[in-house]
Tab-separated table of C-alpha atoms in Angstrom:
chain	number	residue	atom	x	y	z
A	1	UNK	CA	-4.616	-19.439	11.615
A	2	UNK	CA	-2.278	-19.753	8.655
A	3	UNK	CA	-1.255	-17.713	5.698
A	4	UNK	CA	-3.021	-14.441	7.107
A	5	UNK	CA	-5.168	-12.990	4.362
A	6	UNK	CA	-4.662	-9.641	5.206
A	7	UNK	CA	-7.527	-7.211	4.049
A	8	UNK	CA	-7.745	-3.431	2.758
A	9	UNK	CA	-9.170	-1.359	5.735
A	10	UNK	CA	-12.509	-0.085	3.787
A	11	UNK	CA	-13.339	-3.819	2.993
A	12	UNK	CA	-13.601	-4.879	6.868
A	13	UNK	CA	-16.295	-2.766	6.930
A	14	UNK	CA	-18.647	-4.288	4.966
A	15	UNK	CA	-19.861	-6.669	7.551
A	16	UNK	CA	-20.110	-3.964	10.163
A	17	UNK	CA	-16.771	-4.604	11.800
A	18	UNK	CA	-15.592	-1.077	12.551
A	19	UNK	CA	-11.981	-2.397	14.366
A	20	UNK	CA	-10.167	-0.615	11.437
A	21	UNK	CA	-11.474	3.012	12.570
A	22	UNK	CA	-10.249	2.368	16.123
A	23	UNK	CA	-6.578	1.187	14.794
A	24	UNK	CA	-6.959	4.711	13.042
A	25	UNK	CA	-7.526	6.485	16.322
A	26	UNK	CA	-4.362	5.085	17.915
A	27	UNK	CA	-1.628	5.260	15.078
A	28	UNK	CA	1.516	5.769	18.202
A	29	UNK	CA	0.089	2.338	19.372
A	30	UNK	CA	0.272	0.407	15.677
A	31	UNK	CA	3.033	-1.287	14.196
A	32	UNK	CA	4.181	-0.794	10.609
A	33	UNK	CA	5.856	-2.194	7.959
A	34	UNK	CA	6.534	-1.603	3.841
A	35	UNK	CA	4.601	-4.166	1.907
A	36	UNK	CA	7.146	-5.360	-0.864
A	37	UNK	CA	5.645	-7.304	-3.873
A	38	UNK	CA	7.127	-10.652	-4.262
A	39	UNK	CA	6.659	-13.933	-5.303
A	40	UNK	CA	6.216	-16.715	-4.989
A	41	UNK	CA	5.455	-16.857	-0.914
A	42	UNK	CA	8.268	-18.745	0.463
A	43	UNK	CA	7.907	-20.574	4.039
A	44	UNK	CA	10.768	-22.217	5.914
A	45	UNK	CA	12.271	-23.564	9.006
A	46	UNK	CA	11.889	-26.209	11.190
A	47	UNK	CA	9.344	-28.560	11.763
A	48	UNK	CA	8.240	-28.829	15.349
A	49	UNK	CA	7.172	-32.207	14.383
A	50	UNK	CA	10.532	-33.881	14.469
A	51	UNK	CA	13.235	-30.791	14.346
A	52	UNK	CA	14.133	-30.853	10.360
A	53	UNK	CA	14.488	-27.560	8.291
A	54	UNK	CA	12.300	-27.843	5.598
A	55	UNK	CA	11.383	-24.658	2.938
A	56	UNK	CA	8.435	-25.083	0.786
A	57	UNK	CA	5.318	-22.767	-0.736
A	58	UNK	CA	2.193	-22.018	1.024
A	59	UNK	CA	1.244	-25.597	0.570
A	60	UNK	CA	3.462	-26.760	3.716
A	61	UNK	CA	-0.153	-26.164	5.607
A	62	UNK	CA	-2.505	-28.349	3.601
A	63	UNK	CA	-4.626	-30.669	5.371
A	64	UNK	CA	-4.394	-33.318	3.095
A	65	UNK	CA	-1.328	-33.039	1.212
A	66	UNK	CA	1.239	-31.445	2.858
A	67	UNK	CA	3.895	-30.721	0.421
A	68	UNK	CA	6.911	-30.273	3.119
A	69	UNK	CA	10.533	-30.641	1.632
A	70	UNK	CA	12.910	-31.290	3.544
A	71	UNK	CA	15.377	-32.351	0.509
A	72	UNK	CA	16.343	-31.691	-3.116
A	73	UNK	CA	14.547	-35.052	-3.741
A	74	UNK	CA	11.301	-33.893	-1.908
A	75	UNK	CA	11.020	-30.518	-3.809
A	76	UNK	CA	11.753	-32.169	-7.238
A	77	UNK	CA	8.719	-34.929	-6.253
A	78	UNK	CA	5.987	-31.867	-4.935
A	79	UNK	CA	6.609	-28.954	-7.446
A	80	UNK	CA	7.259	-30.469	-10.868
A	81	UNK	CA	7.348	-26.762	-12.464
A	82	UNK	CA	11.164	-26.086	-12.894
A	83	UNK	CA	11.071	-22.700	-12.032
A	84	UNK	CA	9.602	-23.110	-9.016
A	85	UNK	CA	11.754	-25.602	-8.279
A	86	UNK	CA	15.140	-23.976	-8.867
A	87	UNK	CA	13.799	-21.250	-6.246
A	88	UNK	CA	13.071	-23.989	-3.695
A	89	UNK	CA	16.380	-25.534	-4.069
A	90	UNK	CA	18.239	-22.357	-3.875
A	91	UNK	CA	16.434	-21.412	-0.630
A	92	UNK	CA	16.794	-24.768	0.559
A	93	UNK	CA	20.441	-24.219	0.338
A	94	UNK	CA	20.530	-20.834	1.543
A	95	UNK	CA	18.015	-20.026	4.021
A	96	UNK	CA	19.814	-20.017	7.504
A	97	UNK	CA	18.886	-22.808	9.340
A	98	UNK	CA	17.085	-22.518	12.429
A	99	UNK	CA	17.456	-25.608	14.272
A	100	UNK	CA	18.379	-23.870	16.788
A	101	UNK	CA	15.867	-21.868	17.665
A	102	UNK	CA	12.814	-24.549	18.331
A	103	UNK	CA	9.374	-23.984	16.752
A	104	UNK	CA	10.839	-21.587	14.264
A	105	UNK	CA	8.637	-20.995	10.876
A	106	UNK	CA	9.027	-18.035	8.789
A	107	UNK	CA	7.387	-16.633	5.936
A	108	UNK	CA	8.370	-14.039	2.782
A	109	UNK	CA	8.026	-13.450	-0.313
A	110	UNK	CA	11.033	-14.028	-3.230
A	111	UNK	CA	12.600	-11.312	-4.894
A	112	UNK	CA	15.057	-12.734	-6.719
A	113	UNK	CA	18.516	-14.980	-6.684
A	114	UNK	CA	21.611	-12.975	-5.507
A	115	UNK	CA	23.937	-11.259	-7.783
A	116	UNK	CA	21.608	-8.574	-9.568
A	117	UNK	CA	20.827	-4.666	-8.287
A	118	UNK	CA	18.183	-4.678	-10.558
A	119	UNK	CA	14.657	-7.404	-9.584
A	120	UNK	CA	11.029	-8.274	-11.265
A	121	UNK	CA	9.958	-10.600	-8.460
A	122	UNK	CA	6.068	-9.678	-9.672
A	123	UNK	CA	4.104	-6.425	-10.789
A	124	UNK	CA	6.414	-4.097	-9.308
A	125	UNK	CA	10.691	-3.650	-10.473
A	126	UNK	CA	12.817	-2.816	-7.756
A	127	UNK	CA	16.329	-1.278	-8.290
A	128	UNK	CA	18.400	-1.594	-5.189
A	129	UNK	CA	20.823	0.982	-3.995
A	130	UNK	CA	23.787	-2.081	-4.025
A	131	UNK	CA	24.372	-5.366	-5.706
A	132	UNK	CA	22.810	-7.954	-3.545
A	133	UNK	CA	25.134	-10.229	-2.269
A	134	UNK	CA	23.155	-13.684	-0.964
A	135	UNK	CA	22.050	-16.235	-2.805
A	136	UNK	CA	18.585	-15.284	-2.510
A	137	UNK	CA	16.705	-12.152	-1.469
A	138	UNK	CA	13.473	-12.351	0.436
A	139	UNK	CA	11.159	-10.289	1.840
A	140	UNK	CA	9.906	-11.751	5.406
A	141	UNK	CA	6.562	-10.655	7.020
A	142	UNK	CA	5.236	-13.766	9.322
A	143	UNK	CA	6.647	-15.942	11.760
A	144	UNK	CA	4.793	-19.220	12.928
A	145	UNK	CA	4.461	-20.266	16.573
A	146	UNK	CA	2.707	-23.273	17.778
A	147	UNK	CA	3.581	-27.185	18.925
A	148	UNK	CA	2.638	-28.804	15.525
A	149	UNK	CA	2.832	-27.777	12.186
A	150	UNK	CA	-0.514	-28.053	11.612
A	151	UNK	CA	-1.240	-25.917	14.604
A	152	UNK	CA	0.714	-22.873	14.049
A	153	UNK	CA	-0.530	-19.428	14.341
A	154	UNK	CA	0.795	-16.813	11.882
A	155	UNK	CA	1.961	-13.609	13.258
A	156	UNK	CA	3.267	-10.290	11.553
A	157	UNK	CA	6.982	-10.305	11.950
A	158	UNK	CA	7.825	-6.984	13.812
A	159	UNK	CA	11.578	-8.666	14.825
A	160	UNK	CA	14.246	-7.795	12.017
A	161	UNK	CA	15.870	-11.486	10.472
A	162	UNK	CA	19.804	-11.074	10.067
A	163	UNK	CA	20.871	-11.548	6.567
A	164	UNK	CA	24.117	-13.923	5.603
A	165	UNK	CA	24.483	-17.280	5.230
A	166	UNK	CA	23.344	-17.047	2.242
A	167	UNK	CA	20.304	-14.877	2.335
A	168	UNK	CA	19.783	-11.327	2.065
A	169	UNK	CA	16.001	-10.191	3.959
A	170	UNK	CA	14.638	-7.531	2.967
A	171	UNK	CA	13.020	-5.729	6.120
A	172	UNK	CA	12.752	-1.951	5.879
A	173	UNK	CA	11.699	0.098	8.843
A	174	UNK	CA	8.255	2.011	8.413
A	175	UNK	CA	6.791	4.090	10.837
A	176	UNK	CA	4.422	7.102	11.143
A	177	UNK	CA	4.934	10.759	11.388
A	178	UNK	CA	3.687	12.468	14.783
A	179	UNK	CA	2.904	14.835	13.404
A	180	UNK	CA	0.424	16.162	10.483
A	181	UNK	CA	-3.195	16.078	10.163
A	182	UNK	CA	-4.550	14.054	13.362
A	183	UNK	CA	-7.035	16.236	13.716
A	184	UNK	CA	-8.868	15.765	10.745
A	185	UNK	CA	-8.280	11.994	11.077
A	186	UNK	CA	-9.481	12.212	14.022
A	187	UNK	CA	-12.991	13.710	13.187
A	188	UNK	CA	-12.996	11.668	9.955
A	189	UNK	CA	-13.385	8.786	12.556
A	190	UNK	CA	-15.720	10.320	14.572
A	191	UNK	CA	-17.932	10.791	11.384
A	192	UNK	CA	-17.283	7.285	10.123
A	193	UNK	CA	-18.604	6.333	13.481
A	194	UNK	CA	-21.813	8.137	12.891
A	195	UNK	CA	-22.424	7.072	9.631
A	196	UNK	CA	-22.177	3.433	10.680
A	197	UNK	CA	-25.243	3.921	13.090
A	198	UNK	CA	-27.796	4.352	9.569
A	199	UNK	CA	-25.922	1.622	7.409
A	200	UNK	CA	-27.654	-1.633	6.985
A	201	UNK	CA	-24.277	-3.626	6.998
A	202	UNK	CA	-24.270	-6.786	4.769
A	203	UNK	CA	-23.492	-10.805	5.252
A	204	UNK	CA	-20.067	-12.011	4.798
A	205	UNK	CA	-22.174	-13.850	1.580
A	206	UNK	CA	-23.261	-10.145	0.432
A	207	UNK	CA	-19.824	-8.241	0.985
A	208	UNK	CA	-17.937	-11.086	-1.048
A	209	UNK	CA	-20.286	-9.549	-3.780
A	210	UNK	CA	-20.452	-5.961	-3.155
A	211	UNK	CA	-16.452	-6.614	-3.372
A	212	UNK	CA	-16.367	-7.886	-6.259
A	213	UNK	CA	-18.723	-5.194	-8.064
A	214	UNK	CA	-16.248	-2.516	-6.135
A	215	UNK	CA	-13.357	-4.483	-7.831
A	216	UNK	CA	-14.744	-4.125	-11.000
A	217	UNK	CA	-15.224	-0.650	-10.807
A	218	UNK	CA	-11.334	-0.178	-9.871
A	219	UNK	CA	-10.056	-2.608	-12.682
A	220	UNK	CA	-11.726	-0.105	-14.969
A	221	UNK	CA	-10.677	2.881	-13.634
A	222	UNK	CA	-13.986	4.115	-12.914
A	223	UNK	CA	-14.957	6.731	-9.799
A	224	UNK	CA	-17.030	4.705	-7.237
A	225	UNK	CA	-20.439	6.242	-7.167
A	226	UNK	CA	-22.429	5.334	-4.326
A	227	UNK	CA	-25.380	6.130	-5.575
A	228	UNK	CA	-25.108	3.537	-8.412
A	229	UNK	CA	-25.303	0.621	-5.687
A	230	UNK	CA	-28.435	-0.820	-4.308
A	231	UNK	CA	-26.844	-0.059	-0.431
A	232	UNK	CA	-25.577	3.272	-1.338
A	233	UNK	CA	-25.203	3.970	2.388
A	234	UNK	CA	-22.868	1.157	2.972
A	235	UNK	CA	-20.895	2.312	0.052
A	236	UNK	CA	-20.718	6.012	1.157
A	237	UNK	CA	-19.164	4.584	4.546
A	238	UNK	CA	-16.823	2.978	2.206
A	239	UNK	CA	-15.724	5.654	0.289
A	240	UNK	CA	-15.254	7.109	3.877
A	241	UNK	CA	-12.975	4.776	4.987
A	242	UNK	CA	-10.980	4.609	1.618
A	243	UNK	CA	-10.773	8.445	2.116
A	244	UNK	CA	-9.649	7.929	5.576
A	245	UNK	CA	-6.915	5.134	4.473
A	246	UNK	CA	-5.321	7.507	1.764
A	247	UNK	CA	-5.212	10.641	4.462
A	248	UNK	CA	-3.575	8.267	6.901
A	249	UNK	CA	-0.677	7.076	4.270
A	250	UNK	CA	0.334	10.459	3.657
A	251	UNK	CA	1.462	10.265	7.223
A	252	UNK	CA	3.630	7.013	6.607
A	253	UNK	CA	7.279	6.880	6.383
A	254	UNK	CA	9.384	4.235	5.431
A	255	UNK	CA	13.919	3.947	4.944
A	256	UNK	CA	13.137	1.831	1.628
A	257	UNK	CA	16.311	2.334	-0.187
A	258	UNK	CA	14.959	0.903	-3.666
A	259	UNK	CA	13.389	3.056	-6.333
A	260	UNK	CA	10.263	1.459	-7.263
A	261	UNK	CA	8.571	1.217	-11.258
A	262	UNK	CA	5.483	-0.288	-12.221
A	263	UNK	CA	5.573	-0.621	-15.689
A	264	UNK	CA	7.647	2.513	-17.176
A	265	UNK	CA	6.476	4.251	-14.277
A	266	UNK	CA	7.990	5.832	-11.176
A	267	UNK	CA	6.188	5.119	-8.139
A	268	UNK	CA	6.739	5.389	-4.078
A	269	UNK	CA	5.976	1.651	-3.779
A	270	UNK	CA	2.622	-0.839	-3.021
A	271	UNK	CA	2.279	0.662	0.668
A	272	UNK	CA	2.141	-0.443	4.143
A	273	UNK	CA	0.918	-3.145	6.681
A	274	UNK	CA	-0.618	-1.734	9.767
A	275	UNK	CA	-0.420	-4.380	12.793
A	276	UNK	CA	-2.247	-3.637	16.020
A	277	UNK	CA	-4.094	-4.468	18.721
A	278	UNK	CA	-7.187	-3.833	16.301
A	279	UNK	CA	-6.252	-5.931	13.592
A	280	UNK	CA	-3.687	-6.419	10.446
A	281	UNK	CA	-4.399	-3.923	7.140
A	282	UNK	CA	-2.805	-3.347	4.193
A	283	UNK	CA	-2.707	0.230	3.044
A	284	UNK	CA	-2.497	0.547	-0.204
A	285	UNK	CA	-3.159	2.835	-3.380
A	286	UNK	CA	-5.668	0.292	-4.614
A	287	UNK	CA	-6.480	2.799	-7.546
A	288	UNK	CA	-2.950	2.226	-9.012
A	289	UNK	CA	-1.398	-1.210	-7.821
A	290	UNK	CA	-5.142	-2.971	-7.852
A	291	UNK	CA	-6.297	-1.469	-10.817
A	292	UNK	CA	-2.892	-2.067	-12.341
A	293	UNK	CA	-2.620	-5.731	-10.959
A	294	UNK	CA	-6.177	-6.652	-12.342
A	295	UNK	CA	-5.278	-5.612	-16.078
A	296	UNK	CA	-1.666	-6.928	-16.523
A	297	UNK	CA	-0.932	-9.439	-18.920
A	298	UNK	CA	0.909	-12.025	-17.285
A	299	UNK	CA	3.548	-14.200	-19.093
């Protein structure tokens, strides 16, 4: 499975997969780390195909068209858009190769070229608490494994990169509290759980829809009323589950040494990832980074 499209918790839901609730049960047993928002996604390493580094985009795992670069010639010939290409040239030179260590693929996302305290890598500005010293900064969060290329499975990296040779990760530690409000997680769950058993769940054909109607509710800024969808029940368990989310991050801590702005703003940052035997969810505040992400103008 490549490029893991990982999901908001109260979204799984929709089809009637109720993993997420579970994975809030046993937080001790998760895995956590501080979703930092980059771009573009970066993947590198070396082929298991024949034992070359190579660093690329997302597009290293089409089925058609590969575009793999294992050169300065390659990357000029597959991404004509200079930008992009002056960031895959600089990782190309500075990633740390990893020849040695067979079947080794990694993806991140770009923050910036070295040099600067200060980084706009996407919607969110990062200052840094000291000048970063590589020649590029990245934020990794899967690691590859698998005999071909085209056969990799993508995993959440929970193993901490070592910056230098050129390249400065960016890998803060994230964890959550023991203590606080388990309790009333706890019988949030156990309500969730009832709810489900008088919710007509929907196909994956109707959730991609009732997502996109709850989407458009959250670029406007408007309060989710369940009452105003045709499967209000299904919505009331989401509203549940978003409730439950939010209750859960005020549990989460993180050694982020970066103060965060969207816009002219101040903020804590985007979130988390949860990894765990139940699955892989982003927990975010989708009322400020969606909503915010769905109106910007980009340049």
């Amino acid at each position: 499975m490549k490029n893991l499209h990982i999901e908001h918790p109260e979204d799984t839901i929709l089809t009637g997969d109720l993993s997420v609730l579970d994975a809030f049960s046993n937080r001790m047993k998760n895995s956590y780390s501080v979703k930092i928002d980059g771009s573009p996604a970066i993947v590198w390493g070396t082929n298991p195909d024949n034992g070359k580094f190579f660093v690329g985009t997302k597009s290293v795992f089409n089925k058609r068209t590969p575009k793999i670069n294992y050169t300065v010639e390659d990357i000029c010939r597959n991404h004509p858009q200079f930008e992009l290409q002056s960031i895959l040239i600089r990782c190309l030179h500075c990633l740390p190769r990893t020849e040695e260590v067979p079947f080794s693929v990694f993806q991140g996302d770009f923050i910036g070229f070295g040099g600067y305290r200060d980084y706009k890598p996407n919607a969110i500005s990062y200052t840094f608490d000291k000048v970063m010293d590589g020649g590029v900064v990245v934020a990794p969060h899967t690691y590859y494994t698998g005999n071909t290329l085209a056969d990799m499975n993508a995993k959440p990296l929970t193993f901490v990169l070592l910056s230098g040779r050129g390249a400065d990760f960016i890998q803060p530690d994230a964890w959550i509290s023991q203590y606080g409000a388990t309790k009333d997680i706890h019988q949030m769950v156990k309500f969730a759980k009832q709810m489900a058993t008088l919710v007509d769940f929907a196909t994956p054909k109707e959730a991609e829809l009732l997502k996109k109607d709850l989407n458009a509710y959250i670029k406007d800024g408007d309060e989710v009323i369940a009452e105003e969808f045709a499967n209000y029940q299904l919505v009331r368990l989401w509203l549940l589950v978003e409730n439950i989310k939010t209750e859960y991050m005020k549990l989460m801590r993180d050694n982020f040494k970066v103060e965060c702005f969207l816009g002219n703003e101040y903020v804590d940052g985007e979130g988390y990832v949860m990894t765990g035997e139940h699955g892989v969810y982003k927990l975010v505040n989708r009322w400020v980074f969606s909503h915010y992400n769905f109106n910007i103008v980009r340049s």
